Amino acid sequence: MDPRSRELEVVAELQNDVSERTKSAGIVRPTAVRLRGQQFRPAGEFWTRDGVAGTDARFRGKDGKYYQWRARKGRLELMQEQEPDGRPVAVYHKHRRYLYVLKVSRQPYLEVHQSVMETLDSLIVSFLLMEQKRRTGSKDDE
């Protein structure tokens, strides 16, 4: 929300693949990304893929620094490249259930370090793309 005008502002858009193949399979696949009114560009150009199995993804944030999502211990962690301490700057925490089958005891959330708030838009878009690939088991660069 813009604090002065008190209006919502679109900061990012994902364009989905709506082909018959993906509709029949029930898969929603983002194919293009637009940030802050720029032109749509293919989702694969948003980042460069690293890692042997395609589970890690690297992108450049609004602040000009490079970040990398890593799937570690069943959760996604965002690392800032060239950071000496090696601690994640964002971590996705999954939901928890009582006794693994009952009602959800903790809702999922994305924990973001204050140092990356300047690039929050890129961070959230990259998280959505990465989580979609993780959930569908997709390893391609579309």
Short mmCIF file of C-alpha atoms in Angstrom, two decimals:
data_model
loop_
_atom_site.label_atom_id
_atom_site.label_comp_id
_atom_site.label_asym_id
_atom_site.label_seq_id
_atom_site.Cartn_x
_atom_site.Cartn_y
_atom_site.Cartn_z
CA MET A 1 0.00 0.00 0.00
CA ASP A 2 1.26 3.43 -0.89
CA PRO A 3 1.34 5.31 2.46
CA ARG A 4 0.58 8.70 0.88
CA SER A 5 -2.32 7.84 -1.42
CA ARG A 6 -3.46 4.84 0.69
CA GLU A 7 -3.99 2.85 -2.51
CA LEU A 8 -2.77 -0.62 -3.33
CA GLU A 9 0.00 -0.78 -5.88
CA VAL A 10 0.75 -3.77 -8.12
CA VAL A 11 4.42 -4.58 -7.67
CA ALA A 12 4.62 -7.95 -9.44
CA GLU A 13 2.63 -10.17 -11.77
CA LEU A 14 3.00 -13.81 -12.75
CA GLN A 15 1.61 -14.97 -16.08
CA ASN A 16 0.49 -18.62 -16.05
CA ASP A 17 0.59 -21.27 -18.76
CA VAL A 18 -2.99 -21.98 -19.82
CA SER A 19 -2.37 -24.66 -22.44
CA GLU A 20 -4.67 -27.67 -22.70
CA ARG A 21 -1.87 -29.95 -21.46
CA THR A 22 -1.47 -28.07 -18.17
CA LYS A 23 -5.23 -27.58 -17.70
CA SER A 24 -5.95 -31.30 -18.00
CA ALA A 25 -3.09 -32.16 -15.62
CA GLY A 26 -4.28 -29.58 -13.07
CA ILE A 27 -0.87 -27.86 -13.04
CA VAL A 28 -0.49 -24.10 -12.81
CA ARG A 29 2.89 -23.07 -14.17
CA PRO A 30 4.09 -19.45 -14.19
CA THR A 31 5.74 -18.76 -17.55
CA ALA A 32 6.46 -15.02 -17.29
CA VAL A 33 7.24 -12.46 -14.60
CA ARG A 34 6.76 -8.68 -14.49
CA LEU A 35 8.12 -6.52 -11.67
CA ARG A 36 7.01 -2.91 -11.10
CA GLY A 37 5.54 -2.33 -14.56
CA GLN A 38 8.50 -3.63 -16.58
CA GLN A 39 7.95 -5.87 -19.59
CA PHE A 40 7.01 -9.49 -19.02
CA ARG A 41 10.05 -11.73 -19.27
CA PRO A 42 10.20 -15.54 -19.19
CA ALA A 43 10.24 -16.96 -15.68
CA GLY A 44 13.43 -18.87 -16.48
CA GLU A 45 15.23 -15.56 -17.08
CA PHE A 46 14.33 -14.37 -13.58
CA TRP A 47 17.19 -16.45 -12.22
CA THR A 48 19.99 -18.73 -13.19
CA ARG A 49 19.68 -22.33 -12.09
CA ASP A 50 22.44 -23.90 -10.00
CA GLY A 51 22.82 -27.28 -8.36
CA VAL A 52 22.92 -30.73 -9.85
CA ALA A 53 19.28 -31.62 -9.24
CA GLY A 54 17.94 -28.14 -9.99
CA THR A 55 16.83 -27.53 -6.41
CA ASP A 56 18.88 -24.36 -5.94
CA ALA A 57 18.03 -21.08 -7.68
CA ARG A 58 20.03 -17.85 -7.91
CA PHE A 59 18.61 -14.39 -8.69
CA ARG A 60 19.64 -10.75 -8.53
CA GLY A 61 17.65 -8.62 -6.12
CA LYS A 62 16.52 -5.02 -6.46
CA ASP A 63 19.50 -4.00 -4.32
CA GLY A 64 21.92 -5.43 -6.94
CA LYS A 65 23.09 -8.30 -4.71
CA TYR A 66 22.81 -11.96 -5.66
CA TYR A 67 20.71 -14.34 -3.60
CA GLN A 68 20.27 -18.09 -3.77
CA TRP A 69 17.36 -20.27 -2.65
CA ARG A 70 18.40 -23.65 -1.30
CA ALA A 71 16.25 -26.57 -0.31
CA ARG A 72 17.76 -27.80 2.97
CA LYS A 73 16.28 -30.18 5.51
CA GLY A 74 12.86 -30.02 3.87
CA ARG A 75 12.61 -26.23 3.87
CA LEU A 76 13.63 -23.37 1.62
CA GLU A 77 16.38 -21.01 2.77
CA LEU A 78 17.54 -17.84 1.04
CA MET A 79 21.26 -17.15 1.25
CA GLN A 80 22.96 -13.91 0.26
CA GLU A 81 25.98 -14.65 -1.89
CA GLN A 82 29.33 -13.40 -0.64
CA GLU A 83 28.01 -13.20 2.91
CA PRO A 84 30.75 -14.20 5.36
CA ASP A 85 28.60 -15.69 8.13
CA GLY A 86 26.59 -17.97 5.82
CA ARG A 87 23.31 -17.56 7.69
CA PRO A 88 20.06 -17.50 5.69
CA VAL A 89 18.39 -14.10 5.20
CA ALA A 90 14.96 -15.71 4.69
CA VAL A 91 13.54 -19.08 5.71
CA TYR A 92 10.22 -20.69 4.78
CA HIS A 93 8.66 -22.55 7.71
CA LYS A 94 6.04 -25.14 6.77
CA HIS A 95 2.86 -25.70 8.70
CA ARG A 96 2.85 -28.11 11.63
CA ARG A 97 0.12 -30.50 12.64
CA TYR A 98 -0.80 -32.02 15.96
CA LEU A 99 0.47 -35.61 15.86
CA TYR A 100 1.12 -35.19 12.10
CA VAL A 101 -2.54 -35.85 11.20
CA LEU A 102 -4.79 -33.55 13.17
CA LYS A 103 -5.55 -29.85 12.88
CA VAL A 104 -2.76 -27.44 11.89
CA SER A 105 -0.98 -26.20 15.01
CA ARG A 106 1.18 -23.61 13.23
CA GLN A 107 0.46 -21.84 9.95
CA PRO A 108 3.26 -21.62 7.36
CA TYR A 109 5.23 -18.39 7.24
CA LEU A 110 8.22 -16.76 5.57
CA GLU A 111 10.76 -15.40 8.05
CA VAL A 112 12.66 -12.48 6.45
CA HIS A 113 15.71 -10.76 7.92
CA GLN A 114 15.47 -6.98 8.13
CA SER A 115 18.59 -6.51 5.98
CA VAL A 116 16.77 -7.68 2.82
CA MET A 117 13.62 -5.57 3.13
CA GLU A 118 14.82 -3.36 0.26
CA THR A 119 14.51 -6.29 -2.16
CA LEU A 120 11.36 -7.82 -0.67
CA ASP A 121 9.43 -7.71 -3.98
CA SER A 122 12.02 -9.82 -5.81
CA LEU A 123 12.37 -12.09 -2.80
CA ILE A 124 8.65 -12.91 -2.66
CA VAL A 125 8.36 -13.47 -6.43
CA SER A 126 11.39 -15.76 -6.35
CA PHE A 127 9.92 -17.64 -3.39
CA LEU A 128 6.63 -18.21 -5.22
CA LEU A 129 8.45 -19.50 -8.31
CA MET A 130 10.74 -21.75 -6.27
CA GLU A 131 7.97 -23.15 -4.10
CA GLN A 132 5.87 -23.91 -7.19
CA LYS A 133 8.78 -25.83 -8.73
CA ARG A 134 9.38 -27.68 -5.46
CA ARG A 135 5.73 -28.69 -5.07
CA THR A 136 5.30 -29.90 -8.65
CA GLY A 137 8.70 -31.55 -8.75
CA SER A 138 9.54 -29.55 -11.87
CA LYS A 139 13.21 -29.44 -12.78
CA ASP A 140 13.00 -27.61 -16.09
CA ASP A 141 13.78 -23.94 -16.79
CA GLU A 142 10.58 -22.61 -18.27
#
